[in-house]
C-alpha positions as YAML, in Angstrom:
chain: A
units: angstrom
residues:
- id: 1
  name: MET
  ca: [229.81, 41.07, 71.19]
- id: 2
  name: THR
  ca: [226.31, 42.09, 72.29]
- id: 3
  name: GLY
  ca: [227.39, 45.73, 72.41]
- id: 4
  name: ALA
  ca: [229.15, 45.41, 69.08]
- id: 5
  name: TRP
  ca: [226.04, 43.92, 67.48]
- id: 6
  name: THR
  ca: [223.87, 46.73, 68.84]
- id: 7
  name: VAL
  ca: [226.24, 49.39, 67.52]
- id: 8
  name: PHE
  ca: [226.47, 47.56, 64.19]
- id: 9
  name: ARG
  ca: [222.70, 47.64, 63.70]
- id: 10
  name: LYS
  ca: [222.55, 51.30, 64.72]
- id: 11
  name: GLU
  ca: [225.36, 52.36, 62.38]
- id: 12
  name: LEU
  ca: [224.04, 50.28, 59.50]
- id: 13
  name: ALA
  ca: [220.61, 51.86, 59.92]
- id: 14
  name: ASP
  ca: [222.23, 55.30, 59.86]
- id: 15
  name: ALA
  ca: [224.14, 54.42, 56.70]
- id: 16
  name: LEU
  ca: [221.01, 53.13, 54.99]
- id: 17
  name: ARG
  ca: [219.01, 56.18, 56.10]
- id: 18
  name: ASP
  ca: [221.10, 58.44, 53.86]
- id: 19
  name: ARG
  ca: [219.35, 57.05, 50.80]
- id: 20
  name: ARG
  ca: [220.56, 59.64, 48.32]
- id: 21
  name: THR
  ca: [224.24, 58.93, 48.98]
- id: 22
  name: LEU
  ca: [223.65, 55.20, 49.27]
- id: 23
  name: MET
  ca: [221.72, 54.98, 46.01]
- id: 24
  name: THR
  ca: [224.37, 57.00, 44.22]
- id: 25
  name: VAL
  ca: [227.09, 54.63, 45.39]
- id: 26
  name: LEU
  ca: [225.08, 51.49, 44.71]
- id: 27
  name: LEU
  ca: [223.96, 52.58, 41.26]
- id: 28
  name: SER
  ca: [227.48, 53.57, 40.31]
- id: 29
  name: ALA
  ca: [228.72, 50.13, 41.39]
- id: 30
  name: VAL
  ca: [225.96, 48.34, 39.46]
- id: 31
  name: ALA
  ca: [226.33, 50.47, 36.33]
- id: 32
  name: MET
  ca: [230.12, 50.55, 36.39]
- id: 33
  name: GLY
  ca: [230.69, 47.13, 34.82]
- id: 34
  name: PRO
  ca: [228.28, 47.53, 31.89]
- id: 35
  name: LEU
  ca: [229.37, 51.12, 31.31]
- id: 36
  name: VAL
  ca: [233.11, 50.39, 31.24]
- id: 37
  name: LEU
  ca: [232.68, 47.33, 29.02]
- id: 38
  name: MET
  ca: [230.40, 49.26, 26.68]
- id: 39
  name: LEU
  ca: [232.94, 52.08, 26.32]
- id: 40
  name: ILE
  ca: [235.79, 49.64, 25.64]
- id: 41
  name: SER
  ca: [233.76, 47.63, 23.15]
- id: 42
  name: THR
  ca: [232.63, 50.83, 21.39]
- id: 43
  name: LEU
  ca: [236.26, 51.81, 20.90]
- id: 44
  name: VAL
  ca: [237.20, 48.36, 19.60]
- id: 45
  name: ALA
  ca: [234.13, 48.20, 17.36]
- id: 46
  name: ARG
  ca: [235.02, 51.58, 15.86]
- id: 47
  name: VAL
  ca: [238.53, 50.36, 15.01]
- id: 48
  name: GLU
  ca: [237.13, 47.13, 13.55]
- id: 49
  name: LYS
  ca: [234.59, 49.06, 11.49]
- id: 50
  name: GLN
  ca: [237.34, 51.29, 10.15]
- id: 51
  name: ALA
  ca: [239.37, 48.23, 9.13]
- id: 52
  name: GLU
  ca: [236.37, 46.53, 7.52]
- id: 53
  name: ALA
  ca: [235.54, 49.62, 5.48]
- id: 54
  name: ARG
  ca: [238.70, 48.98, 3.40]
- id: 55
  name: GLU
  ca: [239.06, 52.55, 2.25]
- id: 56
  name: VAL
  ca: [242.25, 54.38, 1.39]
- id: 57
  name: VAL
  ca: [242.39, 58.16, 1.27]
- id: 58
  name: VAL
  ca: [244.97, 59.22, -1.33]
- id: 59
  name: GLN
  ca: [246.15, 62.63, -2.48]
- id: 60
  name: GLY
  ca: [247.37, 62.47, -6.09]
- id: 61
  name: ILE
  ca: [246.10, 58.99, -7.02]
- id: 62
  name: ALA
  ca: [245.46, 60.15, -10.62]
- id: 63
  name: GLN
  ca: [249.23, 60.15, -11.23]
- id: 64
  name: ALA
  ca: [249.71, 56.62, -9.88]
- id: 65
  name: PRO
  ca: [247.56, 54.16, -11.93]
- id: 66
  name: THR
  ca: [249.80, 51.24, -10.95]
- id: 67
  name: LEU
  ca: [249.18, 51.91, -7.27]
- id: 68
  name: ARG
  ca: [245.44, 52.33, -7.87]
- id: 69
  name: ASN
  ca: [245.36, 48.97, -9.67]
- id: 70
  name: TYR
  ca: [247.08, 47.28, -6.73]
- id: 71
  name: LEU
  ca: [244.76, 48.85, -4.16]
- id: 72
  name: GLU
  ca: [241.66, 47.85, -6.09]
- id: 73
  name: ARG
  ca: [242.97, 44.30, -6.47]
- id: 74
  name: GLN
  ca: [243.23, 44.21, -2.67]
- id: 75
  name: THR
  ca: [239.50, 45.10, -2.61]
- id: 76
  name: TYR
  ca: [240.18, 48.60, -1.27]
- id: 77
  name: THR
  ca: [238.17, 51.63, -2.30]
- id: 78
  name: VAL
  ca: [240.31, 54.61, -3.24]
- id: 79
  name: ARG
  ca: [239.00, 57.98, -2.07]
- id: 80
  name: GLU
  ca: [240.50, 61.32, -3.06]
- id: 81
  name: ALA
  ca: [241.83, 63.31, -0.12]
- id: 82
  name: PRO
  ca: [240.40, 66.77, 0.53]
- id: 83
  name: ALA
  ca: [242.59, 69.73, -0.29]
- id: 84
  name: ASP
  ca: [242.91, 70.73, 3.36]
- id: 85
  name: TYR
  ca: [243.59, 67.20, 4.63]
- id: 86
  name: GLU
  ca: [246.39, 68.34, 6.93]
- id: 87
  name: GLN
  ca: [244.13, 70.80, 8.71]
- id: 88
  name: GLN
  ca: [241.34, 68.23, 8.98]
- id: 89
  name: LEU
  ca: [243.70, 65.65, 10.43]
- id: 90
  name: ALA
  ca: [245.01, 68.13, 12.99]
- id: 91
  name: GLN
  ca: [241.44, 69.09, 13.98]
- id: 92
  name: ASN
  ca: [240.22, 65.44, 14.17]
- id: 93
  name: ARG
  ca: [237.70, 66.04, 11.37]
- id: 94
  name: LEU
  ca: [239.30, 63.40, 9.13]
- id: 95
  name: GLY
  ca: [239.48, 59.90, 10.62]
- id: 96
  name: ASP
  ca: [241.77, 58.23, 8.05]
- id: 97
  name: PRO
  ca: [245.48, 58.67, 7.33]
- id: 98
  name: VAL
  ca: [246.24, 60.18, 3.93]
- id: 99
  name: VAL
  ca: [248.58, 58.62, 1.37]
- id: 100
  name: VAL
  ca: [250.44, 61.37, -0.50]
- id: 101
  name: VAL
  ca: [251.70, 60.33, -3.95]
- id: 102
  name: PRO
  ca: [254.36, 62.51, -5.66]
- id: 103
  name: LYS
  ca: [253.78, 63.84, -9.16]
- id: 104
  name: ASP
  ca: [256.59, 61.81, -10.75]
- id: 105
  name: PHE
  ca: [255.58, 58.55, -9.03]
- id: 106
  name: GLU
  ca: [254.69, 56.57, -12.15]
- id: 107
  name: ALA
  ca: [257.76, 57.75, -14.12]
- id: 108
  name: ASP
  ca: [260.15, 56.88, -11.29]
- id: 109
  name: LEU
  ca: [258.51, 53.49, -10.88]
- id: 110
  name: HIS
  ca: [258.93, 52.56, -14.55]
- id: 111
  name: GLN
  ca: [262.56, 53.75, -14.55]
- id: 112
  name: GLY
  ca: [263.39, 51.46, -11.65]
- id: 113
  name: GLU
  ca: [263.88, 54.24, -9.17]
- id: 114
  name: VAL
  ca: [262.39, 54.40, -5.68]
- id: 115
  name: PRO
  ca: [259.62, 57.01, -5.39]
- id: 116
  name: THR
  ca: [258.75, 58.33, -1.97]
- id: 117
  name: VAL
  ca: [255.18, 57.90, -0.73]
- id: 118
  name: GLU
  ca: [254.10, 59.57, 2.50]
- id: 119
  name: VAL
  ca: [251.44, 58.38, 4.92]
- id: 120
  name: VAL
  ca: [250.27, 61.50, 6.72]
- id: 121
  name: SER
  ca: [248.58, 61.17, 10.10]
- id: 122
  name: SER
  ca: [248.51, 62.89, 13.47]
- id: 123
  name: SER
  ca: [249.32, 61.33, 16.83]
- id: 124
  name: SER
  ca: [246.68, 63.57, 18.39]
- id: 125
  name: ASN
  ca: [244.05, 62.11, 16.04]
- id: 126
  name: GLN
  ca: [243.35, 58.67, 17.51]
- id: 127
  name: ARG
  ca: [241.13, 57.47, 14.68]
- id: 128
  name: ALA
  ca: [243.67, 58.31, 11.99]
- id: 129
  name: ASP
  ca: [246.62, 57.14, 14.07]
- id: 130
  name: SER
  ca: [245.03, 53.74, 14.73]
- id: 131
  name: GLY
  ca: [244.67, 53.12, 10.97]
- id: 132
  name: GLN
  ca: [248.17, 54.24, 10.02]
- id: 133
  name: GLN
  ca: [249.83, 50.84, 10.50]
- id: 134
  name: ARG
  ca: [247.19, 49.17, 8.32]
- id: 135
  name: ILE
  ca: [247.94, 51.56, 5.45]
- id: 136
  name: LEU
  ca: [251.70, 51.14, 5.93]
- id: 137
  name: ASN
  ca: [251.35, 47.36, 5.68]
- id: 138
  name: LEU
  ca: [249.26, 47.76, 2.54]
- id: 139
  name: LEU
  ca: [251.88, 49.96, 0.86]
- id: 140
  name: GLN
  ca: [254.68, 47.62, 1.90]
- id: 141
  name: GLY
  ca: [252.79, 44.85, 0.11]
- id: 142
  name: PHE
  ca: [252.75, 46.98, -3.03]
- id: 143
  name: SER
  ca: [256.50, 47.55, -2.66]
- id: 144
  name: ARG
  ca: [257.18, 43.81, -2.34]
- id: 145
  name: GLU
  ca: [255.04, 43.08, -5.39]
- id: 146
  name: GLN
  ca: [256.95, 45.60, -7.50]
- id: 147
  name: ALA
  ca: [260.28, 44.18, -6.32]
- id: 148
  name: VAL
  ca: [259.20, 40.65, -7.29]
- id: 149
  name: LEU
  ca: [258.08, 41.84, -10.75]
- id: 150
  name: ARG
  ca: [261.42, 43.55, -11.34]
- id: 151
  name: LEU
  ca: [263.30, 40.38, -10.46]
- id: 152
  name: LEU
  ca: [261.09, 38.24, -12.72]
- id: 153
  name: VAL
  ca: [261.70, 40.59, -15.66]
- id: 154
  name: ARG
  ca: [265.46, 40.10, -15.17]
- id: 155
  name: GLY
  ca: [265.11, 36.33, -14.85]
- id: 156
  name: VAL
  ca: [266.00, 36.25, -11.16]
- id: 157
  name: SER
  ca: [264.01, 34.05, -8.78]
- id: 158
  name: PRO
  ca: [262.32, 36.10, -6.03]
- id: 159
  name: ALA
  ca: [262.97, 33.23, -3.61]
- id: 160
  name: LEU
  ca: [266.63, 34.34, -3.47]
- id: 161
  name: LEU
  ca: [265.54, 37.38, -1.49]
- id: 162
  name: GLN
  ca: [264.07, 35.23, 1.27]
- id: 163
  name: ALA
  ca: [266.87, 33.38, 2.99]
- id: 164
  name: VAL
  ca: [264.84, 32.61, 6.12]
- id: 165
  name: ASP
  ca: [261.11, 31.97, 6.53]
- id: 166
  name: VAL
  ca: [260.15, 33.89, 9.66]
- id: 167
  name: GLN
  ca: [256.79, 33.15, 11.28]
- id: 168
  name: GLY
  ca: [255.34, 34.54, 14.51]
- id: 169
  name: ARG
  ca: [253.60, 32.47, 17.17]
- id: 170
  name: ASP
  ca: [251.49, 34.02, 19.92]
- id: 171
  name: LEU
  ca: [251.47, 32.12, 23.22]
- id: 172
  name: GLY
  ca: [248.81, 34.34, 24.75]
- id: 173
  name: SER
  ca: [245.35, 32.87, 25.32]
- id: 174
  name: PRO
  ca: [242.24, 34.66, 24.04]
- id: 175
  name: ALA
  ca: [241.63, 35.94, 27.58]
- id: 176
  name: ALA
  ca: [245.18, 37.30, 27.76]
- id: 177
  name: ARG
  ca: [244.73, 39.11, 24.44]
- id: 178
  name: ALA
  ca: [241.46, 40.60, 25.67]
- id: 179
  name: MET
  ca: [243.22, 41.69, 28.87]
- id: 180
  name: ARG
  ca: [245.18, 44.26, 26.87]
- id: 181
  name: LEU
  ca: [241.90, 46.14, 26.59]
- id: 182
  name: THR
  ca: [240.17, 45.11, 29.82]
- id: 183
  name: GLY
  ca: [243.22, 45.55, 32.07]
- id: 184
  name: MET
  ca: [241.70, 48.72, 33.53]
- id: 185
  name: LEU
  ca: [238.72, 46.88, 35.04]
- id: 186
  name: PRO
  ca: [240.46, 46.06, 38.36]
- id: 187
  name: PHE
  ca: [241.22, 49.75, 38.82]
- id: 188
  name: PHE
  ca: [237.55, 50.71, 38.56]
- id: 189
  name: VAL
  ca: [236.54, 47.93, 40.94]
- id: 190
  name: LEU
  ca: [239.09, 49.03, 43.55]
- id: 191
  name: MET
  ca: [237.96, 52.63, 43.37]
- id: 192
  name: ALA
  ca: [234.30, 51.62, 43.64]
- id: 193
  name: VAL
  ca: [235.00, 49.68, 46.85]
- id: 194
  name: LEU
  ca: [237.03, 52.55, 48.26]
- id: 195
  name: TYR
  ca: [234.40, 55.18, 47.52]
- id: 196
  name: GLY
  ca: [231.72, 52.84, 48.85]
- id: 197
  name: ALA
  ca: [233.39, 52.76, 52.26]
- id: 198
  name: LEU
  ca: [234.46, 56.41, 52.24]
- id: 199
  name: ASN
  ca: [231.28, 58.22, 53.26]
- id: 200
  name: ALA
  ca: [230.21, 55.63, 55.82]
- id: 201
  name: ALA
  ca: [233.65, 55.53, 57.47]
- id: 202
  name: LEU
  ca: [233.97, 59.31, 57.68]
- id: 203
  name: ASP
  ca: [230.42, 59.83, 58.90]
- id: 204
  name: THR
  ca: [230.63, 57.25, 61.68]
- id: 205
  name: THR
  ca: [233.81, 58.83, 63.11]
- id: 206
  name: ALA
  ca: [234.53, 62.44, 62.19]
- id: 207
  name: GLY
  ca: [230.89, 63.08, 61.29]
- id: 208
  name: GLU
  ca: [229.62, 61.97, 64.70]
- id: 209
  name: ARG
  ca: [232.40, 63.88, 66.39]
- id: 210
  name: GLU
  ca: [231.39, 67.05, 64.52]
- id: 211
  name: ARG
  ca: [227.71, 66.56, 65.42]
- id: 212
  name: GLY
  ca: [228.57, 65.91, 69.06]
- id: 213
  name: SER
  ca: [226.99, 62.44, 69.11]
- id: 214
  name: LEU
  ca: [230.21, 60.50, 69.61]
- id: 215
  name: GLU
  ca: [230.80, 61.44, 73.26]
- id: 216
  name: PRO
  ca: [227.33, 60.30, 74.46]
- id: 217
  name: LEU
  ca: [227.85, 57.01, 72.64]
- id: 218
  name: LEU
  ca: [231.07, 56.45, 74.59]
- id: 219
  name: THR
  ca: [229.16, 56.65, 77.89]
- id: 220
  name: THR
  ca: [227.13, 53.53, 77.09]
- id: 221
  name: PRO
  ca: [228.01, 50.21, 78.78]
- id: 222
  name: ALA
  ca: [229.54, 48.88, 75.56]
- id: 223
  name: THR
  ca: [233.31, 48.47, 75.58]
- id: 224
  name: ARG
  ca: [235.54, 50.65, 73.43]
- id: 225
  name: MET
  ca: [236.44, 47.73, 71.19]
- id: 226
  name: GLY
  ca: [232.80, 46.72, 70.97]
- id: 227
  name: LEU
  ca: [231.91, 50.20, 69.73]
- id: 228
  name: VAL
  ca: [234.74, 50.14, 67.22]
- id: 229
  name: VAL
  ca: [233.91, 46.67, 65.91]
- id: 230
  name: GLY
  ca: [230.24, 47.60, 65.57]
- id: 231
  name: LYS
  ca: [231.01, 50.78, 63.65]
- id: 232
  name: TRP
  ca: [233.58, 49.03, 61.49]
- id: 233
  name: GLY
  ca: [231.15, 46.19, 60.77]
- id: 234
  name: ALA
  ca: [228.59, 48.61, 59.35]
- id: 235
  name: VAL
  ca: [231.18, 50.37, 57.17]
- id: 236
  name: ALA
  ca: [232.66, 47.06, 55.98]
- id: 237
  name: ALA
  ca: [229.19, 45.74, 55.17]
- id: 238
  name: VAL
  ca: [228.59, 48.66, 52.80]
- id: 239
  name: ALA
  ca: [232.03, 48.24, 51.22]
- id: 240
  name: MET
  ca: [231.52, 44.49, 50.79]
- id: 241
  name: LEU
  ca: [228.13, 45.11, 49.20]
- id: 242
  name: ILE
  ca: [229.81, 47.40, 46.69]
- id: 243
  name: ALA
  ca: [232.44, 44.70, 46.04]
- id: 244
  name: LEU
  ca: [229.69, 42.15, 45.43]
- id: 245
  name: LEU
  ca: [227.74, 44.39, 43.04]
- id: 246
  name: SER
  ca: [230.88, 45.46, 41.18]
- id: 247
  name: SER
  ca: [232.02, 41.86, 40.69]
- id: 248
  name: LEU
  ca: [228.62, 40.78, 39.41]
- id: 249
  name: SER
  ca: [228.10, 43.82, 37.19]
- id: 250
  name: PHE
  ca: [230.54, 42.51, 34.57]
- id: 251
  name: LEU
  ca: [228.33, 39.45, 34.04]
- id: 252
  name: SER
  ca: [225.46, 41.55, 32.70]
- id: 253
  name: GLY
  ca: [227.90, 43.99, 31.11]
- id: 254
  name: GLN
  ca: [228.93, 41.36, 28.56]
- id: 255
  name: TRP
  ca: [225.50, 41.63, 26.95]
- id: 256
  name: LEU
  ca: [226.37, 45.17, 25.85]
- id: 257
  name: LEU
  ca: [229.61, 44.29, 24.08]
- id: 258
  name: ARG
  ca: [229.48, 45.68, 20.55]
- id: 259
  name: SER
  ca: [232.75, 44.15, 19.38]
- id: 260
  name: GLU
  ca: [232.53, 40.51, 18.31]
- id: 261
  name: THR
  ca: [236.28, 40.08, 18.82]
- id: 262
  name: LEU
  ca: [236.15, 41.39, 22.38]
- id: 263
  name: ALA
  ca: [233.01, 39.37, 23.13]
- id: 264
  name: ALA
  ca: [234.74, 36.19, 21.96]
- id: 265
  name: ASN
  ca: [237.94, 36.81, 23.93]
- id: 266
  name: PHE
  ca: [236.56, 38.31, 27.15]
- id: 267
  name: GLN
  ca: [235.80, 35.31, 29.35]
- id: 268
  name: TYR
  ca: [234.08, 36.39, 32.57]
- id: 269
  name: GLY
  ca: [231.61, 34.02, 34.18]
- id: 270
  name: TRP
  ca: [230.50, 33.06, 37.65]
- id: 271
  name: PRO
  ca: [233.88, 31.50, 38.62]
- id: 272
  name: GLU
  ca: [235.67, 34.75, 37.74]
- id: 273
  name: ALA
  ca: [233.04, 36.84, 39.55]
- id: 274
  name: LEU
  ca: [233.32, 34.76, 42.72]
- id: 275
  name: THR
  ca: [237.12, 34.93, 42.56]
- id: 276
  name: PHE
  ca: [236.94, 38.71, 42.20]
- id: 277
  name: LEU
  ca: [234.71, 38.80, 45.28]
- id: 278
  name: ALA
  ca: [237.04, 36.58, 47.32]
- id: 279
  name: VAL
  ca: [239.94, 38.87, 46.44]
- id: 280
  name: LEU
  ca: [238.04, 42.07, 47.24]
- id: 281
  name: LEU
  ca: [236.46, 41.15, 50.59]
- id: 282
  name: PRO
  ca: [239.70, 41.37, 52.65]
- id: 283
  name: LEU
  ca: [240.49, 44.67, 50.95]
- id: 284
  name: ALA
  ca: [237.02, 46.04, 51.73]
- id: 285
  name: ALA
  ca: [237.51, 45.14, 55.39]
- id: 286
  name: SER
  ca: [240.97, 46.72, 55.63]
- id: 287
  name: LEU
  ca: [240.06, 49.88, 53.70]
- id: 288
  name: SER
  ca: [237.06, 50.43, 55.97]
- id: 289
  name: ALA
  ca: [239.25, 50.19, 59.06]
- id: 290
  name: LEU
  ca: [241.97, 52.35, 57.52]
- id: 291
  name: LEU
  ca: [239.51, 55.11, 56.61]
- id: 292
  name: MET
  ca: [238.14, 55.06, 60.16]
- id: 293
  name: ALA
  ca: [241.68, 55.32, 61.53]
- id: 294
  name: ILE
  ca: [242.33, 58.36, 59.34]
- id: 295
  name: ALA
  ca: [239.04, 60.07, 60.21]
- id: 296
  name: ILE
  ca: [239.03, 59.43, 63.97]
- id: 297
  name: ARG
  ca: [241.72, 62.05, 64.51]
- id: 298
  name: CYS
  ca: [239.74, 64.71, 62.63]
- id: 299
  name: LYS
  ca: [237.23, 67.01, 64.30]
- id: 300
  name: THR
  ca: [235.17, 67.79, 61.20]
- id: 301
  name: PHE
  ca: [233.87, 65.84, 58.22]
- id: 302
  name: LYS
  ca: [235.65, 68.19, 55.81]
- id: 303
  name: GLU
  ca: [238.97, 67.67, 57.58]
- id: 304
  name: ALA
  ca: [238.47, 63.92, 57.35]
- id: 305
  name: GLN
  ca: [237.81, 64.19, 53.62]
- id: 306
  name: ALA
  ca: [241.10, 66.02, 53.16]
- id: 307
  name: GLY
  ca: [242.95, 63.30, 55.07]
- id: 308
  name: ALA
  ca: [241.22, 60.52, 53.13]
- id: 309
  name: SER
  ca: [242.25, 62.12, 49.82]
- id: 310
  name: VAL
  ca: [245.80, 60.91, 50.48]
- id: 311
  name: LEU
  ca: [244.54, 57.34, 50.72]
- id: 312
  name: LEU
  ca: [242.46, 57.80, 47.56]
- id: 313
  name: LEU
  ca: [245.54, 58.97, 45.70]
- id: 314
  name: GLY
  ca: [247.62, 56.06, 46.97]
- id: 315
  name: VAL
  ca: [245.05, 53.43, 46.04]
- id: 316
  name: SER
  ca: [244.64, 54.95, 42.57]
- id: 317
  name: LEU
  ca: [248.40, 55.03, 41.94]
- id: 318
  name: LEU
  ca: [249.37, 51.59, 43.25]
- id: 319
  name: PRO
  ca: [247.69, 49.54, 40.47]
- id: 320
  name: MET
  ca: [249.54, 51.63, 37.89]
- id: 321
  name: MET
  ca: [252.83, 50.15, 39.07]
- id: 322
  name: SER
  ca: [251.99, 46.89, 37.32]
- id: 323
  name: MET
  ca: [251.49, 48.82, 34.06]
- id: 324
  name: ILE
  ca: [254.63, 50.92, 34.44]
- id: 325
  name: ASP
  ca: [256.86, 48.03, 35.49]
- id: 326
  name: GLN
  ca: [257.64, 46.15, 32.26]
- id: 327
  name: ASP
  ca: [259.25, 43.24, 34.14]
- id: 328
  name: GLY
  ca: [255.85, 41.78, 35.05]
- id: 329
  name: GLU
  ca: [254.65, 40.69, 38.44]
- id: 330
  name: ARG
  ca: [257.02, 40.74, 41.39]
- id: 331
  name: PRO
  ca: [256.65, 38.61, 44.56]
- id: 332
  name: TRP
  ca: [256.38, 41.73, 46.72]
- id: 333
  name: HIS
  ca: [253.32, 42.90, 44.77]
- id: 334
  name: LEU
  ca: [251.20, 40.45, 46.76]
- id: 335
  name: TRP
  ca: [252.30, 42.06, 50.03]
- id: 336
  name: VAL
  ca: [251.01, 45.55, 49.18]
- id: 337
  name: PRO
  ca: [247.26, 46.13, 49.68]
- id: 338
  name: ALA
  ca: [245.40, 47.33, 46.59]
- id: 339
  name: LEU
  ca: [248.37, 46.41, 44.38]
- id: 340
  name: ALA
  ca: [247.95, 42.78, 45.47]
- id: 341
  name: GLN
  ca: [244.25, 42.77, 44.64]
- id: 342
  name: SER
  ca: [244.91, 44.41, 41.28]
- id: 343
  name: THR
  ca: [247.56, 41.77, 40.52]
- id: 344
  name: LEU
  ca: [245.28, 38.87, 41.40]
- id: 345
  name: MET
  ca: [242.33, 40.27, 39.44]
- id: 346
  name: ASN
  ca: [244.57, 40.72, 36.40]
- id: 347
  name: ARG
  ca: [245.51, 37.05, 36.70]
- id: 348
  name: VAL
  ca: [241.83, 36.13, 36.67]
- id: 349
  name: LEU
  ca: [241.23, 38.23, 33.55]
- id: 350
  name: ARG
  ca: [244.22, 36.59, 31.82]
- id: 351
  name: GLY
  ca: [242.88, 33.15, 32.67]
- id: 352
  name: ASP
  ca: [245.90, 32.28, 34.83]
- id: 353
  name: PRO
  ca: [245.38, 29.96, 37.81]
- id: 354
  name: LEU
  ca: [245.02, 31.64, 41.19]
- id: 355
  name: GLY
  ca: [246.73, 29.71, 43.97]
- id: 356
  name: TRP
  ca: [245.34, 29.53, 47.48]
- id: 357
  name: GLY
  ca: [248.72, 30.60, 48.82]
- id: 358
  name: ASP
  ca: [248.67, 33.87, 46.91]
- id: 359
  name: TRP
  ca: [245.14, 34.62, 48.06]
- id: 360
  name: ALA
  ca: [246.06, 33.72, 51.65]
- id: 361
  name: ILE
  ca: [248.88, 36.29, 51.64]
- id: 362
  name: THR
  ca: [246.53, 39.11, 50.69]
- id: 363
  name: ALA
  ca: [243.88, 37.90, 53.15]
- id: 364
  name: VAL
  ca: [246.30, 37.71, 56.09]
- id: 365
  name: ILE
  ca: [247.74, 41.14, 55.34]
- id: 366
  name: GLY
  ca: [244.22, 42.55, 55.06]
- id: 367
  name: LEU
  ca: [243.18, 41.06, 58.39]
- id: 368
  name: ALA
  ca: [246.37, 42.27, 60.08]
- id: 369
  name: LEU
  ca: [245.87, 45.79, 58.74]
- id: 370
  name: THR
  ca: [242.24, 45.71, 59.86]
- id: 371
  name: ALA
  ca: [243.15, 44.60, 63.39]
- id: 372
  name: ALA
  ca: [245.87, 47.25, 63.70]
- id: 373
  name: CYS
  ca: [243.59, 50.04, 62.51]
- id: 374
  name: LEU
  ca: [240.73, 48.99, 64.79]
- id: 375
  name: ALA
  ca: [243.07, 48.91, 67.77]
- id: 376
  name: TYR
  ca: [244.24, 52.40, 66.84]
- id: 377
  name: VAL
  ca: [240.66, 53.67, 66.61]
- id: 378
  name: ALA
  ca: [239.85, 52.18, 70.02]
- id: 379
  name: ARG
  ca: [242.89, 53.90, 71.52]
- id: 380
  name: GLN
  ca: [241.83, 57.23, 70.01]
- id: 381
  name: LEU
  ca: [238.34, 56.83, 71.44]
- id: 382
  name: ALA
  ca: [239.87, 56.38, 74.87]
- id: 383
  name: LYS
  ca: [241.65, 59.70, 74.41]
- id: 384
  name: VAL
  ca: [238.34, 61.34, 73.49]
- id: 385
  name: VAL
  ca: [236.84, 60.10, 76.74]
- id: 386
  name: ALA
  ca: [239.86, 61.32, 78.70]
- id: 387
  name: ARG
  ca: [239.35, 64.83, 77.32]
...
């Protein structure tokens, strides 16, 4: 342990000496939470602002006074659509869907026929597409009102059309509703921890091997495992620091929320931050060891980066399985590193209880993976000495 502690201090000093890389990683971890939350809240605030504006863009509203009367009674402002509305929608220059009224709308309505009204939007135009359902609901309300008036004129009770009163009930908590927007936060945290350990792990193995400083280090009295544990400790310390900063960054990030709805539903305090940290620490330890195991076989830093790219791809794809799989969480999710941490962090964001047993599974797997990778690195160092 004395040799391991000496190597740990030496490697940690080397990692801290590269201040430019370290500051880049640390600042990205600190700024990640506020930045991501600000971007999400900006998107939500834009949608809310569009809904609060209560504007309807209509082409041909002059030939539909009945529809105009209904829209104004719903406190909507009617705005005439530009002549080239289709081109503007396709080029994202118009942010509202356009209601197209046919020329014979009013005549068909008075004759009891069913005129066709189009709501024109573009799936490539996110602003217009997000407001399409709101306009459709508004026009459906106009259709129901006209149907009720027609029945009243004929002396028929409109209640006959409603045989069943259907009402929806949402069982999701406010935190669960907010998680539909903040569900990407665990992904950014995982990638921050991974990138935090990447440079340190590659530099302490393949980097030293490329510089020729690894072989002299192996001639010291320290044991092979002592060297490995010391190097791993320095890498894991950097990764755990990133995990700590990333978990805490969302606390200050809530001050930048521009959407009142998201601010009211997103519940992230010190208990959630500490739970995030407890989930991430075993992953930071195992990822550090795994990156060292990948890089120890490489002779150059560039070769190690190419090998680590496979791990980066795997860690980035695993959390997506929970979004692709519509059947929800599976028991085996907790047995897969990175996917397990993403699953547990999503539970925290939803406000679901996190059992000690579930956390213990991820911790044990992380420790087992760490031990296996460190043993592999020690065995590879023995081969370096033999050469």
